[in-house]
CSV table of C-alpha atoms and ligand atoms in Angstrom, one decimal:
chain,number,residue,atom,x,y,z
I,243,MET,CA,17.3,-24.6,-11.5
I,244,LYS,CA,14.6,-23.7,-9.0
I,245,ILE,CA,16.4,-25.5,-6.2
I,246,LYS,CA,19.7,-23.9,-7.1
I,247,SER,CA,18.2,-20.4,-7.1
I,248,PHE,CA,16.5,-21.1,-3.8
I,249,LEU,CA,19.8,-22.2,-2.3
I,250,LEU,CA,21.6,-19.1,-3.7
I,251,ALA,CA,18.8,-16.9,-2.3
I,252,ALA,CA,19.0,-18.6,1.1
I,253,LEU,CA,22.8,-18.1,1.1
I,254,ALA,CA,22.5,-14.4,0.2
I,255,VAL,CA,19.9,-13.9,3.0
I,256,LEU,CA,22.2,-15.6,5.4
I,257,THR,CA,25.2,-13.5,4.3
I,258,VAL,CA,23.2,-10.3,4.7
I,259,SER,CA,21.9,-11.3,8.1
I,260,CYS,CA,25.5,-12.2,9.3
I,261,THR,CA,27.3,-9.2,7.9
I,262,GLY,CA,24.4,-6.7,8.0
I,263,ASP,CA,25.7,-5.3,4.7
I,264,ARG,CA,22.3,-4.7,3.1
I,265,ASP,CA,23.9,-2.3,0.5
I,266,LYS,CA,25.5,-5.3,-1.1
I,267,VAL,CA,22.2,-7.2,-1.6
I,268,LEU,CA,19.5,-6.6,-4.1
I,269,LYS,CA,16.2,-8.3,-3.4
I,270,VAL,CA,14.3,-9.0,-6.6
I,271,TYR,CA,10.7,-10.4,-6.5
I,272,ASN,CA,9.4,-11.5,-9.8
I,273,TRP,CA,6.8,-13.8,-11.4
I,274,SER,CA,7.9,-17.5,-11.7
I,275,ASP,CA,9.2,-18.6,-15.1
I,276,TYR,CA,9.7,-15.0,-16.1
I,277,ILE,CA,13.4,-14.5,-16.6
I,278,ASP,CA,16.4,-16.3,-18.1
I,279,GLU,CA,18.1,-16.9,-14.7
I,280,SER,CA,21.5,-16.9,-16.2
I,281,VAL,CA,21.2,-13.1,-16.6
I,282,ILE,CA,21.3,-12.6,-12.8
I,283,PRO,CA,24.9,-13.4,-12.2
I,284,GLU,CA,25.7,-11.4,-15.4
I,285,PHE,CA,24.0,-8.4,-13.8
I,286,GLU,CA,26.1,-8.8,-10.6
I,287,GLN,CA,29.2,-8.8,-12.8
I,288,TRP,CA,28.0,-5.8,-14.9
I,289,TYR,CA,27.1,-3.8,-11.8
I,290,LEU,CA,30.6,-4.3,-10.4
I,291,GLU,CA,32.2,-3.2,-13.7
I,292,LYS,CA,30.0,-0.1,-14.0
I,293,THR,CA,29.9,1.1,-10.4
I,294,GLY,CA,32.9,-0.6,-8.8
I,295,GLU,CA,30.5,-2.0,-6.2
I,296,GLU,CA,29.7,-5.6,-5.4
I,297,ILE,CA,26.1,-6.8,-5.4
I,298,SER,CA,24.5,-10.1,-4.6
I,299,VAL,CA,21.0,-10.7,-6.0
I,300,VAL,CA,18.4,-12.5,-3.8
I,301,TYR,CA,15.9,-13.7,-6.4
I,302,GLN,CA,12.4,-14.8,-5.3
I,303,THR,CA,9.3,-15.6,-7.3
I,304,PHE,CA,5.5,-15.4,-7.0
I,305,ASP,CA,2.6,-16.8,-9.0
I,306,VAL,CA,-0.1,-14.3,-8.6
I,307,ASN,CA,-0.1,-10.5,-8.2
I,308,GLU,CA,-2.1,-10.6,-5.0
I,309,THR,CA,0.5,-12.7,-3.1
I,310,MET,CA,3.2,-10.2,-4.0
I,311,LEU,CA,1.1,-7.2,-3.1
I,312,SER,CA,0.1,-8.5,0.2
I,313,LYS,CA,3.7,-9.1,1.2
I,314,ILE,CA,4.5,-5.5,0.5
I,315,GLU,CA,1.2,-3.8,1.5
I,316,LYS,CA,0.6,-5.8,4.7
I,317,GLY,CA,4.0,-7.4,5.4
I,318,HIS,CA,6.2,-4.3,4.5
I,319,GLU,CA,8.8,-6.7,3.1
I,320,ASP,CA,12.0,-5.0,2.0
I,321,TYR,CA,12.0,-6.1,-1.7
I,322,ASP,CA,14.1,-3.7,-3.8
I,323,VAL,CA,12.5,-4.4,-7.1
I,324,VAL,CA,9.2,-6.2,-8.0
I,325,CYS,CA,7.2,-6.8,-11.1
I,326,PRO,CA,3.5,-6.2,-10.7
I,327,SER,CA,0.9,-6.0,-13.4
I,328,ASP,CA,-0.6,-2.7,-14.6
I,329,TYR,CA,-3.6,-2.6,-12.3
I,330,ILE,CA,-1.5,-3.4,-9.3
I,331,ILE,CA,1.0,-0.7,-10.2
I,332,GLU,CA,-2.0,1.6,-10.2
I,333,ARG,CA,-3.0,0.4,-6.8
I,334,MET,CA,0.5,0.8,-5.5
I,335,LEU,CA,0.7,4.3,-6.9
I,336,ASN,CA,-2.6,5.3,-5.4
I,337,SER,CA,-1.5,4.0,-2.0
I,338,GLY,CA,1.9,5.7,-2.0
I,339,LEU,CA,3.7,2.3,-2.0
I,340,LEU,CA,6.2,3.2,-4.8
I,341,LEU,CA,9.4,5.3,-4.9
I,342,PRO,CA,10.0,7.4,-8.0
I,343,LEU,CA,12.8,6.0,-10.2
I,344,ASP,CA,16.0,7.9,-10.1
I,345,PHE,CA,17.0,7.8,-13.8
I,346,ALA,CA,19.7,10.4,-13.3
I,347,SER,CA,21.7,7.9,-11.3
I,348,ILE,CA,22.4,6.0,-14.6
I,349,PRO,CA,24.9,7.6,-17.0
I,350,ASP,CA,23.6,8.4,-20.4
I,351,SER,CA,25.9,5.9,-22.1
I,352,VAL,CA,24.1,3.0,-20.4
I,353,ASN,CA,20.7,4.4,-19.9
I,354,TYR,CA,18.8,1.6,-21.7
I,355,ILE,CA,15.6,2.6,-20.1
I,356,ALA,CA,15.6,6.0,-21.9
I,357,LEU,CA,17.0,4.5,-25.1
I,358,ASN,CA,14.5,1.6,-25.4
I,359,ARG,CA,11.1,2.6,-24.1
I,360,SER,CA,8.7,2.2,-26.9
I,361,PRO,CA,6.3,5.2,-27.4
I,362,TYR,CA,3.4,2.8,-27.2
I,363,ILE,CA,4.4,1.4,-23.9
I,364,GLN,CA,5.0,4.9,-22.5
I,365,GLY,CA,1.5,5.8,-23.6
I,366,VAL,CA,-0.1,2.8,-22.0
I,367,PHE,CA,1.8,3.4,-18.8
I,368,ARG,CA,0.5,6.9,-18.7
I,369,ASP,CA,-3.0,5.5,-18.9
I,370,ILE,CA,-2.4,3.3,-15.9
I,371,ASN,CA,-3.2,6.2,-13.6
I,372,PRO,CA,-4.5,9.5,-15.0
I,373,GLU,CA,-3.3,11.4,-11.9
I,374,ILE,CA,0.3,10.1,-11.5
I,375,ASP,CA,2.5,9.3,-14.5
I,376,ALA,CA,3.4,5.7,-14.0
I,377,ASN,CA,6.4,6.2,-16.3
I,378,ALA,CA,8.1,8.0,-13.5
I,379,TYR,CA,7.7,5.0,-11.1
I,380,SER,CA,7.9,2.0,-13.3
I,381,VAL,CA,9.4,0.5,-16.4
I,382,ALA,CA,7.5,-2.0,-18.5
I,383,TYR,CA,9.1,-5.5,-18.6
I,384,MET,CA,6.8,-7.8,-20.5
I,385,TRP,CA,3.3,-7.6,-21.9
I,386,GLY,CA,0.7,-9.5,-23.7
I,387,THR,CA,-2.9,-10.5,-24.0
I,388,THR,CA,-5.3,-12.9,-22.3
I,389,GLY,CA,-6.8,-15.4,-24.6
I,390,ILE,CA,-7.5,-19.0,-25.4
I,391,LEU,CA,-4.8,-21.6,-25.9
I,392,TYR,CA,-6.3,-24.7,-27.6
I,393,ASN,CA,-5.5,-28.1,-28.9
I,394,THR,CA,-6.1,-27.8,-32.7
I,395,ALA,CA,-6.9,-31.5,-33.0
I,396,GLU,CA,-9.8,-31.2,-30.7
I,397,VAL,CA,-11.0,-27.6,-30.9
I,398,SER,CA,-11.7,-25.7,-34.1
I,399,THR,CA,-10.6,-22.1,-34.6
I,400,GLU,CA,-14.3,-21.2,-34.6
I,401,GLU,CA,-15.0,-22.8,-31.3
I,402,ALA,CA,-11.9,-21.1,-29.7
I,403,SER,CA,-12.9,-17.7,-31.1
I,404,THR,CA,-15.5,-17.1,-28.4
I,405,TRP,CA,-15.1,-17.1,-24.6
I,406,ASP,CA,-18.1,-19.4,-24.5
I,407,VAL,CA,-15.6,-22.2,-25.3
I,408,ILE,CA,-14.8,-22.5,-21.6
I,409,ARG,CA,-18.3,-23.7,-20.9
I,410,ASN,CA,-18.7,-25.8,-24.1
I,411,PRO,CA,-19.8,-29.3,-22.8
I,412,LYS,CA,-17.7,-30.9,-25.6
I,413,PHE,CA,-14.6,-30.0,-23.7
I,414,SER,CA,-15.8,-30.6,-20.2
I,415,GLY,CA,-13.2,-31.9,-17.8
I,416,ARG,CA,-10.4,-30.6,-20.1
I,417,ILE,CA,-10.6,-26.9,-19.4
I,418,LEU,CA,-7.9,-25.0,-17.6
I,419,ILE,CA,-8.4,-21.6,-16.1
I,420,LYS,CA,-5.8,-19.2,-14.9
I,421,ASP,CA,-6.0,-18.7,-11.1
I,422,ALA,CA,-5.9,-15.0,-11.6
I,423,PRO,CA,-9.3,-13.5,-10.7
I,424,ARG,CA,-9.0,-10.2,-12.5
I,425,ASP,CA,-7.6,-11.8,-15.7
I,426,VAL,CA,-10.7,-14.1,-15.8
I,427,TYR,CA,-13.2,-11.5,-14.6
I,428,GLY,CA,-12.3,-9.1,-17.4
I,429,PRO,CA,-12.8,-11.4,-20.4
I,430,VAL,CA,-15.9,-13.0,-18.9
I,431,LEU,CA,-17.5,-9.6,-18.3
I,432,ILE,CA,-16.6,-8.5,-21.8
I,433,TYR,CA,-18.3,-11.7,-23.1
I,434,LEU,CA,-21.4,-11.2,-21.0
I,435,ARG,CA,-21.8,-7.5,-22.1
I,436,GLN,CA,-21.5,-8.1,-25.8
I,437,LYS,CA,-24.9,-6.6,-26.5
I,438,GLU,CA,-24.2,-3.4,-24.6
I,439,LEU,CA,-20.8,-3.1,-26.2
I,440,GLN,CA,-22.3,-3.5,-29.7
I,441,GLU,CA,-25.0,-1.0,-28.9
I,442,GLY,CA,-22.4,1.4,-27.6
I,443,SER,CA,-24.0,1.8,-24.2
I,444,VAL,CA,-20.8,0.7,-22.5
I,445,THR,CA,-17.1,0.7,-23.5
I,446,LEU,CA,-14.4,-1.8,-22.9
I,447,GLN,CA,-12.6,0.7,-20.8
I,448,GLU,CA,-15.7,1.2,-18.6
I,449,LEU,CA,-16.0,-2.5,-18.1
I,450,MET,CA,-12.5,-2.7,-16.8
I,451,ARG,CA,-13.5,-0.4,-14.0
I,452,ASP,CA,-16.8,-2.1,-13.4
I,453,SER,CA,-16.8,-3.6,-9.9
I,454,SER,CA,-20.6,-3.4,-9.3
I,455,ASP,CA,-22.3,-6.1,-7.3
I,456,GLY,CA,-24.5,-6.9,-10.4
I,457,SER,CA,-21.5,-7.5,-12.7
I,458,ILE,CA,-19.6,-9.5,-10.0
I,459,ALA,CA,-22.8,-11.7,-9.6
I,460,ASP,CA,-23.1,-12.2,-13.4
I,461,VAL,CA,-19.5,-13.3,-13.7
I,462,GLU,CA,-20.0,-15.6,-10.6
I,463,ASN,CA,-23.0,-17.2,-12.2
I,464,TYR,CA,-21.1,-17.8,-15.4
I,465,LEU,CA,-18.1,-19.3,-13.6
I,466,ARG,CA,-20.4,-21.6,-11.7
I,467,GLU,CA,-21.6,-23.0,-15.0
I,468,VAL,CA,-18.0,-23.4,-16.1
I,469,LYS,CA,-16.5,-24.9,-13.0
I,470,ASP,CA,-17.7,-28.5,-13.3
I,471,GLY,CA,-15.8,-28.8,-16.5
I,472,VAL,CA,-12.6,-27.3,-15.1
I,473,LEU,CA,-9.6,-29.6,-14.9
I,474,GLY,CA,-7.6,-27.0,-12.9
I,475,TRP,CA,-7.5,-23.5,-11.7
I,476,GLU,CA,-3.8,-23.0,-12.3
I,477,ALA,CA,-1.1,-20.5,-11.7
I,478,ASP,CA,1.7,-22.3,-13.6
I,479,PHE,CA,0.8,-25.9,-14.5
I,480,GLY,CA,-1.6,-25.1,-17.3
I,481,LYS,CA,1.0,-24.9,-20.1
I,482,ASP,CA,2.3,-28.3,-19.0
I,483,GLN,CA,-1.1,-29.9,-19.0
I,484,MET,CA,-1.8,-28.6,-22.4
I,485,THR,CA,1.5,-29.8,-23.9
I,486,LYS,CA,0.7,-33.3,-22.4
I,487,GLY,CA,-2.7,-33.2,-24.1
I,488,ARG,CA,-4.6,-33.5,-20.8
I,489,GLY,CA,-6.2,-30.1,-21.2
I,490,VAL,CA,-7.6,-29.0,-24.6
I,491,VAL,CA,-8.7,-25.4,-23.8
I,492,SER,CA,-6.8,-23.0,-21.5
I,493,LEU,CA,-7.7,-19.5,-20.6
I,494,ASN,CA,-4.2,-18.2,-20.5
I,495,TRP,CA,-1.7,-15.5,-21.1
I,496,SER,CA,-0.1,-15.1,-24.5
I,497,GLY,CA,3.4,-15.8,-23.2
I,498,ASP,CA,2.5,-19.1,-21.5
I,499,ALA,CA,0.8,-19.9,-24.8
I,500,VAL,CA,3.9,-19.2,-26.9
I,501,TRP,CA,6.0,-21.4,-24.5
I,502,ALA,CA,3.4,-24.2,-24.6
I,503,ILE,CA,2.9,-24.1,-28.4
I,504,GLU,CA,6.7,-24.5,-28.9
I,505,GLU,CA,7.0,-27.2,-26.3
I,506,ALA,CA,4.0,-29.2,-27.5
I,507,ALA,CA,5.3,-29.1,-31.1
I,508,THR,CA,8.4,-31.1,-30.0
I,509,VAL,CA,6.1,-34.0,-28.8
I,510,GLY,CA,3.7,-33.8,-31.7
I,511,VAL,CA,0.9,-32.0,-30.0
I,512,SER,CA,-0.5,-29.0,-32.0
I,513,LEU,CA,-1.6,-26.0,-30.0
I,514,ASP,CA,-2.6,-22.5,-31.0
I,515,TYR,CA,-3.7,-19.3,-29.3
I,516,LEU,CA,-6.1,-16.6,-30.2
I,517,VAL,CA,-7.9,-13.6,-28.6
I,518,PRO,CA,-11.6,-14.3,-28.9
I,519,GLU,CA,-13.7,-12.1,-31.1
I,520,GLU,CA,-15.6,-10.5,-28.3
I,521,GLY,CA,-12.5,-8.8,-27.0
I,522,SER,CA,-10.2,-9.3,-24.0
I,523,THR,CA,-7.6,-7.7,-21.7
I,524,VAL,CA,-4.1,-6.5,-22.7
I,525,TRP,CA,-1.7,-6.5,-19.8
I,526,PHE,CA,1.7,-5.1,-18.9
I,527,ASP,CA,4.0,-6.0,-16.1
I,528,GLY,CA,6.6,-3.5,-15.0
I,529,TRP,CA,9.5,-3.1,-12.6
I,530,VAL,CA,8.9,-0.9,-9.7
I,531,ILE,CA,10.7,0.0,-6.5
I,532,PRO,CA,8.5,-0.4,-3.4
I,533,LYS,CA,8.5,2.1,-0.6
I,534,TYR,CA,10.2,-0.4,1.8
I,535,ALA,CA,13.2,-1.0,-0.5
I,536,LYS,CA,16.6,-0.8,1.0
I,537,ASN,CA,18.7,-0.6,-2.1
I,538,GLN,CA,17.2,1.9,-4.5
I,539,LYS,CA,20.5,2.4,-6.4
I,540,ALA,CA,21.1,-1.2,-7.3
I,541,ALA,CA,17.3,-1.6,-8.1
I,542,THR,CA,17.5,1.2,-10.6
I,543,TRP,CA,20.6,-0.4,-12.2
I,544,PHE,CA,18.9,-3.8,-12.3
I,545,ILE,CA,15.9,-2.3,-14.1
I,546,ASP,CA,18.2,-0.6,-16.6
I,547,PHE,CA,20.1,-3.9,-17.2
I,548,MET,CA,16.7,-5.6,-18.0
I,549,CYS,CA,16.2,-3.0,-20.7
I,550,ARG,CA,19.5,-3.9,-22.5
I,551,PRO,CA,18.3,-5.3,-25.8
I,552,ASP,CA,20.4,-8.5,-25.6
I,553,ILE,CA,19.1,-9.2,-22.1
I,554,ALA,CA,15.6,-8.5,-23.2
I,555,ILE,CA,15.9,-10.9,-26.1
I,556,ARG,CA,17.3,-13.7,-23.8
I,557,ASN,CA,14.4,-13.2,-21.4
I,558,MET,CA,11.9,-13.3,-24.2
I,559,GLU,CA,13.4,-16.5,-25.6
I,560,GLU,CA,13.5,-18.3,-22.3
I,561,THR,CA,10.0,-17.4,-21.2
I,562,GLY,CA,7.9,-17.1,-24.3
I,563,TYR,CA,6.7,-13.6,-23.2
I,564,VAL,CA,7.1,-10.4,-25.2
I,565,SER,CA,9.5,-7.8,-24.0
I,566,ALA,CA,8.3,-4.3,-23.6
I,567,ASN,CA,11.6,-3.2,-25.2
I,568,GLY,CA,11.2,-1.1,-28.2
I,569,ALA,CA,14.8,-1.4,-29.6
I,570,MET,CA,15.1,-2.3,-33.2
I,571,GLU,CA,17.5,-5.2,-32.3
I,572,VAL,CA,14.6,-6.8,-30.5
I,573,LEU,CA,12.3,-6.5,-33.5
I,574,GLU,CA,15.1,-7.9,-35.8
I,575,SER,CA,15.6,-10.9,-33.4
I,576,GLN,CA,11.9,-11.8,-33.9
I,577,LEU,CA,11.6,-11.5,-37.7
I,578,ASP,CA,10.3,-14.7,-39.2
I,579,GLU,CA,9.9,-15.2,-42.9
I,580,GLU,CA,7.0,-17.7,-42.6
I,581,CYS,CA,4.4,-15.5,-41.1
I,582,GLU,CA,1.8,-13.2,-42.7
I,583,PRO,CA,3.0,-9.6,-42.4
I,584,ILE,CA,1.2,-7.6,-39.7
I,585,ASP,CA,1.0,-4.0,-38.8
I,586,LEU,CA,3.3,-3.5,-35.8
I,587,SER,CA,3.8,0.3,-36.2
I,588,TYR,CA,1.9,0.9,-33.0
I,589,PHE,CA,4.8,-0.7,-31.1
I,590,PHE,CA,7.9,-0.2,-33.4
I,591,PRO,CA,7.4,3.1,-35.3
I,592,GLY,CA,7.6,2.5,-39.0
I,593,ALA,CA,7.1,-1.3,-38.8
I,594,ASP,CA,3.8,-1.4,-40.6
I,595,SER,CA,4.3,-4.7,-42.5
I,596,VAL,CA,6.6,-7.1,-40.6
I,597,CYS,CA,6.6,-10.9,-40.3
I,598,VAL,CA,6.6,-11.8,-36.6
I,599,ASN,CA,4.8,-14.4,-34.6
I,600,PRO,CA,1.3,-13.0,-34.2
I,601,VAL,CA,0.9,-14.7,-30.8
I,602,LEU,CA,3.9,-12.7,-29.5
I,603,TYR,CA,3.0,-9.4,-31.1
I,604,PRO,CA,-0.7,-9.0,-31.7
I,605,ASP,CA,-1.9,-7.2,-34.8
I,606,LYS,CA,-3.3,-3.7,-34.3
I,607,ALA,CA,-6.8,-5.1,-34.9
I,608,VAL,CA,-6.4,-7.5,-31.9
I,609,ILE,CA,-5.1,-4.7,-29.6
I,610,ASP,CA,-8.1,-2.6,-30.6
I,611,ARG,CA,-10.5,-5.1,-29.1
I,612,CYS,CA,-8.5,-5.3,-25.8
I,613,ALA,CA,-8.4,-3.0,-22.8
I,614,LEU,CA,-6.2,-2.5,-19.8
I,615,GLU,CA,-7.5,-3.6,-16.3
I,616,HIS,CA,-7.8,-0.9,-13.6
I,617,ASP,CA,-7.5,-1.0,-9.9
I,618,TRP,CA,-10.7,-1.4,-8.0
I,619,GLY,CA,-9.4,-0.2,-4.6
I,620,ALA,CA,-11.3,-1.7,-1.7
I,621,ASP,CA,-13.8,-3.4,-4.1
I,622,THR,CA,-11.0,-5.9,-4.9
I,623,ASP,CA,-12.1,-7.8,-1.8
I,624,LYS,CA,-15.5,-8.4,-3.3
I,625,LEU,CA,-13.9,-10.0,-6.3
I,626,LEU,CA,-11.6,-12.2,-4.2
I,627,ALA,CA,-14.5,-13.3,-2.1
I,628,MET,CA,-16.5,-14.3,-5.2
I,629,TRP,CA,-13.4,-16.1,-6.5
I,630,ALA,CA,-13.1,-18.1,-3.3
I,631,ARG,CA,-16.8,-19.0,-3.4
I,632,VAL,CA,-16.6,-20.3,-6.9
I,633,LYS,CA,-13.4,-22.3,-6.4
I,634,GLY,CA,-14.2,-23.3,-2.9
I,635,ASP,CA,-17.6,-24.8,-3.9
I,636,ASN,CA,-15.8,-26.8,-6.5
I,637,ALA,CA,-13.6,-28.4,-3.8
I,638,SER,CA,-16.5,-29.0,-1.4
I,639,SER,CA,-18.7,-30.7,-4.0
I,640,TRP,CA,-15.9,-33.1,-4.7
I,641,THR,CA,-15.3,-33.5,-1.0
I,642,PHE,CA,-19.1,-34.2,-0.7
I,643,VAL,CA,-18.9,-36.9,-3.4
I,644,ILE,CA,-15.8,-38.5,-1.8
I,645,ILE,CA,-17.4,-38.5,1.7
I,646,ALA,CA,-20.7,-39.9,0.3
I,647,VAL,CA,-18.9,-42.8,-1.5
I,648,ALA,CA,-16.8,-43.5,1.6
I,649,LEU,CA,-20.0,-43.6,3.8
I,650,VAL,CA,-21.8,-46.0,1.3
I,651,ALA,CA,-18.8,-48.2,1.3
I,652,ALA,CA,-18.6,-48.3,5.1
I,653,LEU,CA,-22.3,-49.0,5.4
I,654,ALA,CA,-22.0,-51.8,2.9
I,655,ALA,CA,-19.1,-53.3,4.9
I,656,VAL,CA,-21.1,-53.2,8.1
I,657,VAL,CA,-24.2,-54.8,6.5
I,658,ALA,CA,-22.0,-57.5,5.0
I,659,SER,CA,-20.2,-58.3,8.2
I,660,ARG,CA,-23.5,-58.4,10.1
I,661,ARG,CA,-24.9,-60.8,7.5
I,662,ASN,CA,-21.9,-63.0,7.8
I,663,ALA,CA,-22.1,-63.1,11.6
I,664,ALA,CA,-25.8,-64.0,11.4
I,665,GLN,CA,-25.0,-66.8,9.0
I,666,ARG,CA,-22.3,-68.1,11.3
I,667,ARG,CA,-24.7,-68.0,14.3
I,668,ARG,CA,-27.4,-69.9,12.3
I,669,ARG,CA,-24.8,-72.5,11.2
I,670,ARG,CA,-23.6,-72.9,14.8
I,671,SER,CA,-27.2,-73.3,16.2
I,672,ARG,CA,-28.1,-75.9,13.6
I,673,ARG,CA,-25.0,-78.1,14.7
P,163,LIG,C1,4.7,-16.0,-16.0
P,163,LIG,C2,3.8,-14.9,-15.5
P,163,LIG,C3,3.3,-14.0,-16.4
P,163,LIG,C4,2.6,-12.9,-15.9
P,163,LIG,N1,4.8,-17.1,-15.2
P,163,LIG,C5,1.5,-12.4,-16.7
P,163,LIG,N2,1.0,-11.1,-16.3
């Protein structure tokens, strides 16, 4: 699938560079494994039916927010629609990198954005940036929590219920950590500041804005204790390692967890996911149109198409992530007789006792111990430097071990060959 979409993207880029007809191309830049790719040609068809205009989607993917941001912020790439996380949307808003959405260009009859935005999502998006209403610039796509995906045969619920599980020596060598600095920093800081949180001298929200040198140093020290037990800092292979049983604890996003739990069950591996008791981050990714976009109209229609309930359901089912769509059809598609009823009225008004997968839709009590990350502006560089130090040292200590082993082996070979030569000389001189 990936090769096919790469070839299609290359073909579309070639077409646009030959014909110069940029109006007929829509460049979408999204997270990897974050869409049912069969909806893309359907969008092209739908756009033709609704507008009478042809469109060809060039679809590209990224694994971490920072890669996407740098392409736009530094490279001024002309993506028409991209899907950053909340704190990156905040950063893009603050630096004037986003165009306001032109909702009026979509007729009422097909304005799925207006029809399906859940009040909860609108509220959260308003919180992204107190100065500029993010709802005017972005539409939420998927959302979830950051938590612990664990192998239930090896790790107890109690062990997984604390962030300390990632440095539990029992699981050393089988721990996977998301290669997403902010999504790791947030939960670790929440863990390290439990006393202050309980005393009430700091709030979760304040911690999400805490980029002080002291806090970065505390998280760095903690991660240094963790890293020897880390099997991988991963952007996308964690779920696979967990389903194969190689990893037993994974600091991961809820959507990857849903995907992995289902996949693992088919091969007899039992995984589960929870948000540790100390608290965590809740995140939202949303569609935005960057300042350097060349096809604002098709971008707006694409965002609208993503909000069509049947399309939202297909994207959810393919990826394991939860759509930000508040349409009742979406809730109905997720009802499951076997679960304990939870209070989901914060998301779907009136749904105060519904049976849905609690990994997908967290209960209100889980949401209450989670907070949204916020942009750090220029301080982000301090975090990225810390992240590189932690991960880089990991590589160099292994490199050191490998070099040391190679040197000892080389030395042993030289000593052995000298000894053999000396023995040969002695034998010769005796003859
Ligand atoms: C899926 C990426 C999910 C993004 N590969 C979580 N914010």
